[in-house]
Amino acid sequence: MSGGARGVQRLYLVLTLLTTLAASFIWGVNTLFLLDAGLTNTEAFVANAFYTLGMVVFEVPTGVVADTRGRRYSFLLGTAMLLASTLLYLLMWDLRAPLWGWAVSSLLIGLGFTFFSGATEAWLVDALHAHGVTEGLDRVFGRAQVVAGAAMLTGSTLGGVVAQATDLGVPYLVRAGLLGVTLVVAWRFMRDLGFTRHGQRPLAAVRTVLAGAVEGGLRNRPVRWLMLAAPFTAGTGVYVFYALQPLLLQLYGDPTAYSVAGVATALVAAAQIAGGLLVPHLGWVFRRRTDALFAAGLVGLGLLALVGLVGSFWAAVGLIAAWSLVTALAAPARQSYINAAIPSAQRATVLSFDSLMGSAGGVVAQPALGRVADVAGYPASLVASAAIQALALPFVLLARRERAPGDPIARRD
């Protein structure tokens, strides 16, 4: 890898570190934050559903922005939007706002994140291609996952400690400050490489990019099947991530132990680090990335169901750690598989559309599973989540049948 390519990778890892650290500072306490504001379980996950609805509504338009105006422009706009919407979220808590206020602020947070999704990854891949690097993306994504895991572990743990030492609003102030730092770093160092702006007028460019995105996405058979699996995996994954906080507090027996609530997020973060380190060795176990995805999906849903069935805090912690590791191992394999099948010109839009599919599942799953939690408890809602995730497995098998060029895993000694 040349010096320029190493510089691109370093900046990608720095941006991953900053954005994940900022985002994760509230992840360990977000559900508790919403419940503290007076919302019920169902209302809290309705508010979260509006966040995912924002991602559904804005994913493709913001992906088009990245493919027409540039990846850097999209990243900067998303950072600024996320900073402003985080402060608005804090205001909703301070005012004990009604549900519609949470819906609006959550929708805007979703808008902010859609400027990130697709654009940052597309920036990395295009910039590496510009420096002649077209192989070994698994390792780059694996390193990024390690960095993101370390940032998430730090942010979620500190967020819970800060909330317990002060109040549930302070982590949101810290998040806003970190986003300000991210904005400055990206403005100073991020440049679009390997990306050519469309010479058409904006609306014509939008039509061209969207047509290409459909061609490179849903009409692209290898990509299509994993996109159709996303609503069942990513859609329930968001619910599970936030439902683990109150579940662990219930099992622990102390509803004010906010630092304990951060344990679930910390376990996911630690698993990301371990998963990222193990990614280069996947070729020793699996010949194809779709084999790894199917095995991870099958084992993962079994572990998730067990989390809902055990009644012990420490048993739940162990199962959550195992589930998180399996999920973390699958993520870079999926990224590499999809990126290998997408043309550069539509990369950000197709990746955004892929994220949209997962968010669309979350819009439906979060309120429904939140209602299950209100009626039957969090354990029952996790078992229901596992059942929904099982519906993704046939699509992974269909993707395997395509024998896509990006499916085989090169075995490294």
Short mmCIF file of C-alpha atoms in Angstrom, two decimals:
data_model
loop_
_atom_site.label_atom_id
_atom_site.label_comp_id
_atom_site.label_asym_id
_atom_site.label_seq_id
_atom_site.Cartn_x
_atom_site.Cartn_y
_atom_site.Cartn_z
CA MET A 1 0.00 0.00 0.00
CA SER A 2 1.44 3.39 -1.06
CA GLY A 3 1.94 6.32 1.29
CA GLY A 4 -1.09 8.10 -0.16
CA ALA A 5 -3.29 5.04 0.35
CA ARG A 6 -2.05 4.69 3.92
CA GLY A 7 -2.94 8.34 4.51
CA VAL A 8 -6.47 7.73 3.22
CA GLN A 9 -6.83 4.73 5.51
CA ARG A 10 -5.53 6.70 8.51
CA LEU A 11 -8.02 9.52 7.92
CA TYR A 12 -10.86 7.02 7.49
CA LEU A 13 -9.92 5.43 10.80
CA VAL A 14 -9.72 8.84 12.53
CA LEU A 15 -13.16 9.82 11.21
CA THR A 16 -14.51 6.42 12.26
CA LEU A 17 -13.05 6.95 15.72
CA LEU A 18 -14.53 10.42 16.16
CA THR A 19 -18.00 9.69 14.75
CA THR A 20 -18.36 6.44 16.70
CA LEU A 21 -17.09 7.98 19.93
CA ALA A 22 -19.56 10.87 19.57
CA ALA A 23 -22.49 8.62 18.69
CA SER A 24 -21.79 5.96 21.33
CA PHE A 25 -21.62 8.39 24.23
CA ILE A 26 -25.41 8.15 24.48
CA TRP A 27 -25.97 4.58 23.30
CA GLY A 28 -25.68 3.05 26.75
CA VAL A 29 -28.34 5.32 28.23
CA ASN A 30 -30.58 6.33 25.32
CA THR A 31 -33.55 4.10 26.19
CA LEU A 32 -33.29 5.14 29.85
CA PHE A 33 -33.12 8.78 28.71
CA LEU A 34 -36.41 8.39 26.82
CA LEU A 35 -38.10 6.58 29.69
CA ASP A 36 -36.86 9.26 32.11
CA ALA A 37 -38.57 11.84 29.89
CA GLY A 38 -41.90 10.19 30.69
CA LEU A 39 -42.34 7.93 27.66
CA THR A 40 -43.61 4.35 27.92
CA ASN A 41 -41.67 1.44 26.37
CA THR A 42 -43.90 1.58 23.30
CA GLU A 43 -43.53 5.37 22.98
CA ALA A 44 -39.75 5.18 23.45
CA PHE A 45 -39.43 2.76 20.56
CA VAL A 46 -41.92 4.76 18.49
CA ALA A 47 -39.51 7.69 18.94
CA ASN A 48 -36.66 5.41 17.81
CA ALA A 49 -38.82 4.30 14.89
CA PHE A 50 -39.06 7.92 13.73
CA TYR A 51 -35.25 7.98 13.71
CA THR A 52 -35.25 4.95 11.42
CA LEU A 53 -38.09 6.48 9.40
CA GLY A 54 -35.86 9.49 8.84
CA MET A 55 -33.22 7.14 7.51
CA VAL A 56 -35.78 5.52 5.19
CA VAL A 57 -37.05 8.85 3.85
CA PHE A 58 -33.67 10.53 3.44
CA GLU A 59 -31.27 7.66 2.65
CA VAL A 60 -31.52 7.82 -1.13
CA PRO A 61 -31.74 11.65 -1.43
CA THR A 62 -28.66 12.09 0.76
CA GLY A 63 -26.90 9.28 -1.11
CA VAL A 64 -27.61 11.20 -4.30
CA VAL A 65 -26.06 14.28 -2.67
CA ALA A 66 -22.90 12.27 -2.04
CA ASP A 67 -22.85 10.96 -5.61
CA THR A 68 -23.49 14.39 -7.19
CA ARG A 69 -21.97 17.00 -4.84
CA GLY A 70 -19.23 14.85 -3.32
CA ARG A 71 -18.56 12.55 -0.39
CA ARG A 72 -16.82 15.26 1.66
CA TYR A 73 -19.74 17.67 1.22
CA SER A 74 -22.17 15.00 2.40
CA PHE A 75 -20.03 14.10 5.43
CA LEU A 76 -19.70 17.74 6.55
CA LEU A 77 -23.41 18.37 6.12
CA GLY A 78 -24.26 15.25 8.10
CA THR A 79 -21.94 16.19 10.97
CA ALA A 80 -23.46 19.66 11.26
CA MET A 81 -27.03 18.28 11.11
CA LEU A 82 -26.30 15.64 13.73
CA LEU A 83 -24.78 18.21 16.08
CA ALA A 84 -27.86 20.46 15.83
CA SER A 85 -30.35 17.59 16.18
CA THR A 86 -28.53 16.20 19.23
CA LEU A 87 -28.98 19.55 20.99
CA LEU A 88 -32.65 19.53 19.96
CA TYR A 89 -32.99 16.02 21.47
CA LEU A 90 -31.60 17.33 24.74
CA LEU A 91 -34.12 20.18 24.66
CA MET A 92 -36.99 17.68 24.25
CA TRP A 93 -35.82 15.90 27.42
CA ASP A 94 -35.50 19.15 29.36
CA LEU A 95 -39.03 20.21 28.34
CA ARG A 96 -40.47 16.69 28.85
CA ALA A 97 -41.89 17.12 25.38
CA PRO A 98 -44.88 15.18 24.03
CA LEU A 99 -44.34 12.28 21.65
CA TRP A 100 -44.66 14.45 18.52
CA GLY A 101 -41.68 16.54 19.68
CA TRP A 102 -39.58 13.41 20.05
CA ALA A 103 -40.77 12.27 16.63
CA VAL A 104 -39.53 15.47 14.97
CA SER A 105 -36.16 15.50 16.72
CA SER A 106 -35.63 11.78 16.07
CA LEU A 107 -36.47 12.28 12.40
CA LEU A 108 -33.78 14.99 12.16
CA ILE A 109 -31.19 12.76 13.86
CA GLY A 110 -32.00 10.13 11.23
CA LEU A 111 -31.44 12.77 8.53
CA GLY A 112 -28.02 13.56 9.98
CA PHE A 113 -26.94 9.94 9.97
CA THR A 114 -28.08 9.38 6.37
CA PHE A 115 -25.48 11.88 5.17
CA PHE A 116 -22.87 9.57 6.76
CA SER A 117 -24.18 6.21 5.62
CA GLY A 118 -22.74 5.26 2.27
CA ALA A 119 -20.80 8.51 1.78
CA THR A 120 -17.92 7.75 4.16
CA GLU A 121 -17.51 4.19 2.93
CA ALA A 122 -17.76 5.31 -0.71
CA TRP A 123 -15.13 8.01 -0.03
CA LEU A 124 -12.74 5.39 1.33
CA VAL A 125 -13.21 2.88 -1.51
CA ASP A 126 -12.92 5.50 -4.26
CA ALA A 127 -9.87 7.13 -2.68
CA LEU A 128 -8.13 3.76 -2.29
CA HIS A 129 -8.96 2.90 -5.91
CA ALA A 130 -7.45 6.24 -6.94
CA HIS A 131 -4.21 5.11 -5.30
CA GLY A 132 -4.35 1.73 -7.05
CA VAL A 133 -5.68 -0.31 -4.12
CA THR A 134 -8.51 -2.62 -5.24
CA GLU A 135 -7.90 -5.71 -3.08
CA GLY A 136 -7.81 -6.38 0.65
CA LEU A 137 -10.83 -4.27 1.63
CA ASP A 138 -11.73 -6.89 4.25
CA ARG A 139 -8.66 -5.90 6.23
CA VAL A 140 -9.38 -2.18 5.95
CA PHE A 141 -12.97 -2.69 7.10
CA GLY A 142 -11.72 -5.02 9.82
CA ARG A 143 -9.32 -2.35 11.13
CA ALA A 144 -12.13 0.20 11.02
CA GLN A 145 -14.30 -2.18 13.02
CA VAL A 146 -11.56 -2.50 15.65
CA VAL A 147 -11.29 1.30 15.88
CA ALA A 148 -15.08 1.68 16.00
CA GLY A 149 -15.29 -1.00 18.68
CA ALA A 150 -12.66 0.71 20.82
CA ALA A 151 -14.43 4.06 20.41
CA MET A 152 -17.80 2.48 21.20
CA LEU A 153 -16.41 0.70 24.25
CA THR A 154 -14.94 3.96 25.54
CA GLY A 155 -17.93 6.14 24.67
CA SER A 156 -20.66 3.85 25.97
CA THR A 157 -18.80 3.14 29.22
CA LEU A 158 -17.98 6.79 29.88
CA GLY A 159 -21.50 7.82 28.88
CA GLY A 160 -23.00 5.57 31.54
CA VAL A 161 -20.51 6.71 34.18
CA VAL A 162 -21.07 10.39 33.34
CA ALA A 163 -24.86 9.94 33.46
CA GLN A 164 -24.66 8.26 36.86
CA ALA A 165 -22.33 10.96 38.22
CA THR A 166 -24.36 13.88 36.82
CA ASP A 167 -27.65 13.27 34.99
CA LEU A 168 -28.91 11.65 31.81
CA GLY A 169 -28.61 14.87 29.78
CA VAL A 170 -24.85 15.45 30.13
CA PRO A 171 -23.78 12.65 27.73
CA TYR A 172 -25.72 14.45 24.99
CA LEU A 173 -23.74 17.64 25.61
CA VAL A 174 -20.50 15.66 25.36
CA ARG A 175 -21.71 14.12 22.12
CA ALA A 176 -22.38 17.55 20.64
CA GLY A 177 -18.86 18.69 21.57
CA LEU A 178 -17.26 15.63 19.94
CA LEU A 179 -19.27 16.23 16.78
CA GLY A 180 -17.86 19.76 16.69
CA VAL A 181 -14.33 18.32 16.77
CA THR A 182 -15.26 15.89 13.97
CA LEU A 183 -16.53 18.75 11.83
CA VAL A 184 -13.22 20.63 12.15
CA VAL A 185 -11.09 17.56 11.33
CA ALA A 186 -13.15 16.63 8.26
CA TRP A 187 -13.16 20.23 6.99
CA ARG A 188 -9.37 20.42 7.28
CA PHE A 189 -8.23 17.02 5.99
CA MET A 190 -10.97 15.28 3.97
CA ARG A 191 -10.73 15.57 0.16
CA ASP A 192 -12.61 13.72 -2.57
CA LEU A 193 -10.25 11.40 -4.47
CA GLY A 194 -11.23 9.10 -7.33
CA PHE A 195 -14.62 10.79 -7.58
CA THR A 196 -15.87 12.79 -10.58
CA ARG A 197 -18.83 15.11 -10.22
CA HIS A 198 -21.64 14.71 -12.72
CA GLY A 199 -21.63 17.37 -15.43
CA GLN A 200 -25.42 17.38 -15.66
CA ARG A 201 -27.84 19.76 -14.02
CA PRO A 202 -28.83 18.70 -10.49
CA LEU A 203 -32.22 17.14 -11.32
CA ALA A 204 -30.84 15.35 -14.36
CA ALA A 205 -27.92 14.10 -12.28
CA VAL A 206 -30.34 12.85 -9.62
CA ARG A 207 -32.30 10.88 -12.21
CA THR A 208 -29.08 9.43 -13.65
CA VAL A 209 -27.72 8.41 -10.27
CA LEU A 210 -31.02 6.92 -9.10
CA ALA A 211 -31.36 4.91 -12.30
CA GLY A 212 -27.81 3.65 -11.82
CA ALA A 213 -28.52 2.89 -8.17
CA VAL A 214 -31.49 0.70 -9.09
CA GLU A 215 -29.37 -1.01 -11.75
CA GLY A 216 -26.48 -1.51 -9.32
CA GLY A 217 -28.76 -2.40 -6.42
CA LEU A 218 -32.09 -4.20 -6.77
CA ARG A 219 -31.40 -5.29 -10.36
CA ASN A 220 -27.96 -6.49 -9.36
CA ARG A 221 -28.81 -10.01 -8.21
CA PRO A 222 -25.95 -10.60 -5.73
CA VAL A 223 -26.64 -7.25 -4.03
CA ARG A 224 -30.41 -7.63 -4.22
CA TRP A 225 -30.63 -10.71 -2.00
CA LEU A 226 -28.61 -9.21 0.85
CA MET A 227 -30.63 -5.99 0.55
CA LEU A 228 -33.85 -8.00 0.95
CA ALA A 229 -32.40 -9.72 4.02
CA ALA A 230 -31.56 -6.39 5.68
CA PRO A 231 -35.07 -5.52 6.99
CA PHE A 232 -35.10 -8.72 9.06
CA THR A 233 -31.57 -8.37 10.47
CA ALA A 234 -30.77 -4.66 10.70
CA GLY A 235 -34.43 -3.82 11.36
CA THR A 236 -34.58 -5.92 14.53
CA GLY A 237 -30.92 -5.26 15.39
CA VAL A 238 -31.65 -1.63 16.27
CA TYR A 239 -34.41 -2.69 18.66
CA VAL A 240 -32.26 -5.37 20.30
CA PHE A 241 -29.37 -2.95 20.80
CA TYR A 242 -31.50 -0.50 22.78
CA ALA A 243 -33.69 -3.10 24.52
CA LEU A 244 -30.64 -4.72 26.14
CA GLN A 245 -30.14 -1.65 28.38
CA PRO A 246 -33.39 -1.92 30.41
CA LEU A 247 -33.25 -5.73 30.25
CA LEU A 248 -29.88 -5.81 32.02
CA LEU A 249 -31.10 -3.29 34.60
CA GLN A 250 -34.09 -5.53 35.33
CA LEU A 251 -31.86 -8.58 35.73
CA TYR A 252 -29.39 -6.62 37.84
CA GLY A 253 -32.14 -5.36 40.15
CA ASP A 254 -31.21 -1.66 40.31
CA PRO A 255 -33.07 0.69 37.89
CA THR A 256 -30.67 3.59 38.58
CA ALA A 257 -27.40 1.74 37.86
CA TYR A 258 -26.78 3.57 34.57
CA SER A 259 -23.20 2.33 34.35
CA VAL A 260 -24.54 -1.25 34.33
CA ALA A 261 -26.87 -0.32 31.45
CA GLY A 262 -23.79 0.56 29.45
CA VAL A 263 -22.52 -3.02 29.82
CA ALA A 264 -24.58 -4.19 26.82
CA THR A 265 -23.12 -1.49 24.58
CA ALA A 266 -19.62 -2.16 25.93
CA LEU A 267 -20.00 -5.86 25.11
CA VAL A 268 -21.02 -5.04 21.54
CA ALA A 269 -18.01 -2.72 21.28
CA ALA A 270 -15.56 -5.31 22.64
CA ALA A 271 -16.98 -7.86 20.21
CA GLN A 272 -16.41 -5.43 17.34
CA ILE A 273 -12.75 -5.18 18.30
CA ALA A 274 -12.35 -8.97 18.50
CA GLY A 275 -14.36 -9.49 15.31
CA GLY A 276 -12.25 -6.97 13.41
CA LEU A 277 -9.05 -8.70 14.52
CA LEU A 278 -10.39 -12.11 13.47
CA VAL A 279 -11.68 -11.03 10.04
CA PRO A 280 -8.39 -11.74 8.18
CA HIS A 281 -8.64 -15.36 9.37
CA LEU A 282 -12.17 -16.05 8.09
CA GLY A 283 -10.66 -17.81 5.08
CA TRP A 284 -9.44 -20.60 7.36
CA VAL A 285 -13.03 -21.50 8.24
CA PHE A 286 -15.17 -20.41 5.26
CA ARG A 287 -14.57 -20.52 1.53
CA ARG A 288 -17.24 -17.92 0.77
CA ARG A 289 -18.47 -14.79 2.47
CA THR A 290 -22.07 -15.94 2.10
CA ASP A 291 -21.17 -19.12 4.02
CA ALA A 292 -19.91 -16.92 6.87
CA LEU A 293 -23.05 -14.77 6.73
CA PHE A 294 -25.38 -17.78 6.87
CA ALA A 295 -23.52 -19.39 9.76
CA ALA A 296 -23.41 -16.09 11.67
CA GLY A 297 -27.12 -15.53 11.11
CA LEU A 298 -28.09 -19.00 12.29
CA VAL A 299 -25.89 -18.99 15.40
CA GLY A 300 -26.74 -15.36 16.17
CA LEU A 301 -30.50 -15.84 16.27
CA GLY A 302 -30.07 -18.86 18.53
CA LEU A 303 -27.95 -16.86 20.99
CA LEU A 304 -30.42 -13.97 20.89
CA ALA A 305 -33.32 -16.27 21.75
CA LEU A 306 -31.31 -17.65 24.69
CA VAL A 307 -30.72 -14.11 26.01
CA GLY A 308 -34.49 -13.77 26.23
CA LEU A 309 -34.96 -17.14 27.90
CA VAL A 310 -32.37 -17.01 30.70
CA GLY A 311 -33.22 -15.23 33.93
CA SER A 312 -29.68 -14.65 35.18
CA PHE A 313 -27.78 -11.37 34.81
CA TRP A 314 -24.38 -13.02 34.31
CA ALA A 315 -25.72 -15.66 31.92
CA ALA A 316 -27.31 -12.87 29.87
CA VAL A 317 -24.01 -10.97 29.84
CA GLY A 318 -22.17 -14.03 28.50
CA LEU A 319 -24.77 -14.69 25.82
CA ILE A 320 -24.82 -11.03 24.75
CA ALA A 321 -21.02 -11.14 24.39
CA ALA A 322 -21.23 -14.26 22.19
CA TRP A 323 -24.07 -12.81 20.09
CA SER A 324 -22.16 -9.56 19.61
CA LEU A 325 -19.01 -11.41 18.47
CA VAL A 326 -20.91 -13.45 15.88
CA THR A 327 -22.57 -10.29 14.54
CA ALA A 328 -19.25 -8.45 14.44
CA LEU A 329 -17.58 -11.21 12.41
CA ALA A 330 -20.29 -11.04 9.74
CA ALA A 331 -20.29 -7.26 9.17
CA PRO A 332 -16.97 -6.81 7.26
CA ALA A 333 -17.71 -9.88 5.11
CA ARG A 334 -21.04 -8.35 4.08
CA GLN A 335 -19.41 -4.97 3.34
CA SER A 336 -16.76 -6.53 1.13
CA TYR A 337 -19.29 -8.70 -0.72
CA ILE A 338 -21.56 -5.77 -1.55
CA ASN A 339 -18.80 -3.27 -2.42
CA ALA A 340 -17.26 -5.74 -4.87
CA ALA A 341 -20.54 -5.83 -6.81
CA ILE A 342 -21.26 -2.06 -6.96
CA PRO A 343 -19.93 0.29 -9.69
CA SER A 344 -18.10 3.35 -8.33
CA ALA A 345 -20.43 5.96 -9.84
CA GLN A 346 -23.41 4.65 -7.84
CA ARG A 347 -21.53 3.39 -4.79
CA ALA A 348 -22.78 5.92 -2.20
CA THR A 349 -26.38 5.76 -3.43
CA VAL A 350 -26.50 1.96 -3.52
CA LEU A 351 -24.94 1.73 -0.05
CA SER A 352 -27.47 4.28 1.18
CA PHE A 353 -30.29 2.26 -0.38
CA ASP A 354 -28.96 -0.84 1.36
CA SER A 355 -29.05 1.06 4.66
CA LEU A 356 -32.58 2.22 3.79
CA MET A 357 -33.75 -1.38 3.54
CA GLY A 358 -32.55 -2.11 7.06
CA SER A 359 -34.09 1.10 8.38
CA ALA A 360 -37.42 0.26 6.75
CA GLY A 361 -37.50 -2.94 8.78
CA GLY A 362 -36.75 -0.96 11.92
CA VAL A 363 -39.68 1.41 11.32
CA VAL A 364 -42.06 -1.55 11.61
CA ALA A 365 -40.13 -3.73 14.06
CA GLN A 366 -39.32 -1.21 16.80
CA PRO A 367 -42.87 -0.13 17.74
CA ALA A 368 -44.13 -3.71 17.36
CA LEU A 369 -41.39 -5.19 19.53
CA GLY A 370 -41.72 -2.29 21.98
CA ARG A 371 -45.39 -3.21 22.34
CA VAL A 372 -44.39 -6.84 22.97
CA ALA A 373 -42.07 -5.57 25.71
CA ASP A 374 -44.91 -3.57 27.30
CA VAL A 375 -47.28 -6.53 27.22
CA ALA A 376 -45.02 -9.55 27.82
CA GLY A 377 -41.66 -8.09 28.89
CA TYR A 378 -38.27 -7.55 27.29
CA PRO A 379 -37.29 -11.26 27.30
CA ALA A 380 -40.30 -12.14 25.12
CA SER A 381 -39.47 -9.30 22.73
CA LEU A 382 -35.93 -10.68 22.23
CA VAL A 383 -37.30 -14.14 21.40
CA ALA A 384 -39.65 -12.48 18.89
CA SER A 385 -36.66 -10.61 17.43
CA ALA A 386 -34.81 -13.89 16.90
CA ALA A 387 -37.83 -15.34 15.07
CA ILE A 388 -37.92 -12.33 12.74
CA GLN A 389 -34.19 -12.59 12.02
CA ALA A 390 -34.66 -16.20 10.90
CA LEU A 391 -36.57 -14.85 7.87
CA ALA A 392 -33.30 -13.40 6.50
CA LEU A 393 -31.56 -16.77 6.09
CA PRO A 394 -33.25 -17.85 2.81
CA PHE A 395 -32.07 -14.60 1.15
CA VAL A 396 -28.47 -15.30 2.18
CA LEU A 397 -28.73 -18.73 0.53
CA LEU A 398 -30.05 -17.09 -2.65
CA ALA A 399 -27.07 -14.72 -2.61
CA ARG A 400 -24.73 -17.70 -2.29
CA ARG A 401 -26.26 -19.29 -5.40
CA GLU A 402 -25.21 -16.25 -7.47
CA ARG A 403 -21.50 -17.13 -7.04
CA ALA A 404 -20.60 -13.45 -7.22
CA PRO A 405 -16.95 -12.43 -7.86
CA GLY A 406 -16.77 -10.87 -4.40
CA ASP A 407 -18.00 -14.02 -2.63
CA PRO A 408 -14.83 -16.19 -2.41
CA ILE A 409 -12.53 -15.42 0.52
CA ALA A 410 -8.82 -15.45 -0.26
CA ARG A 411 -7.05 -17.56 2.35
CA ARG A 412 -4.07 -15.75 3.90
CA ASP A 413 -1.27 -17.56 5.66
#
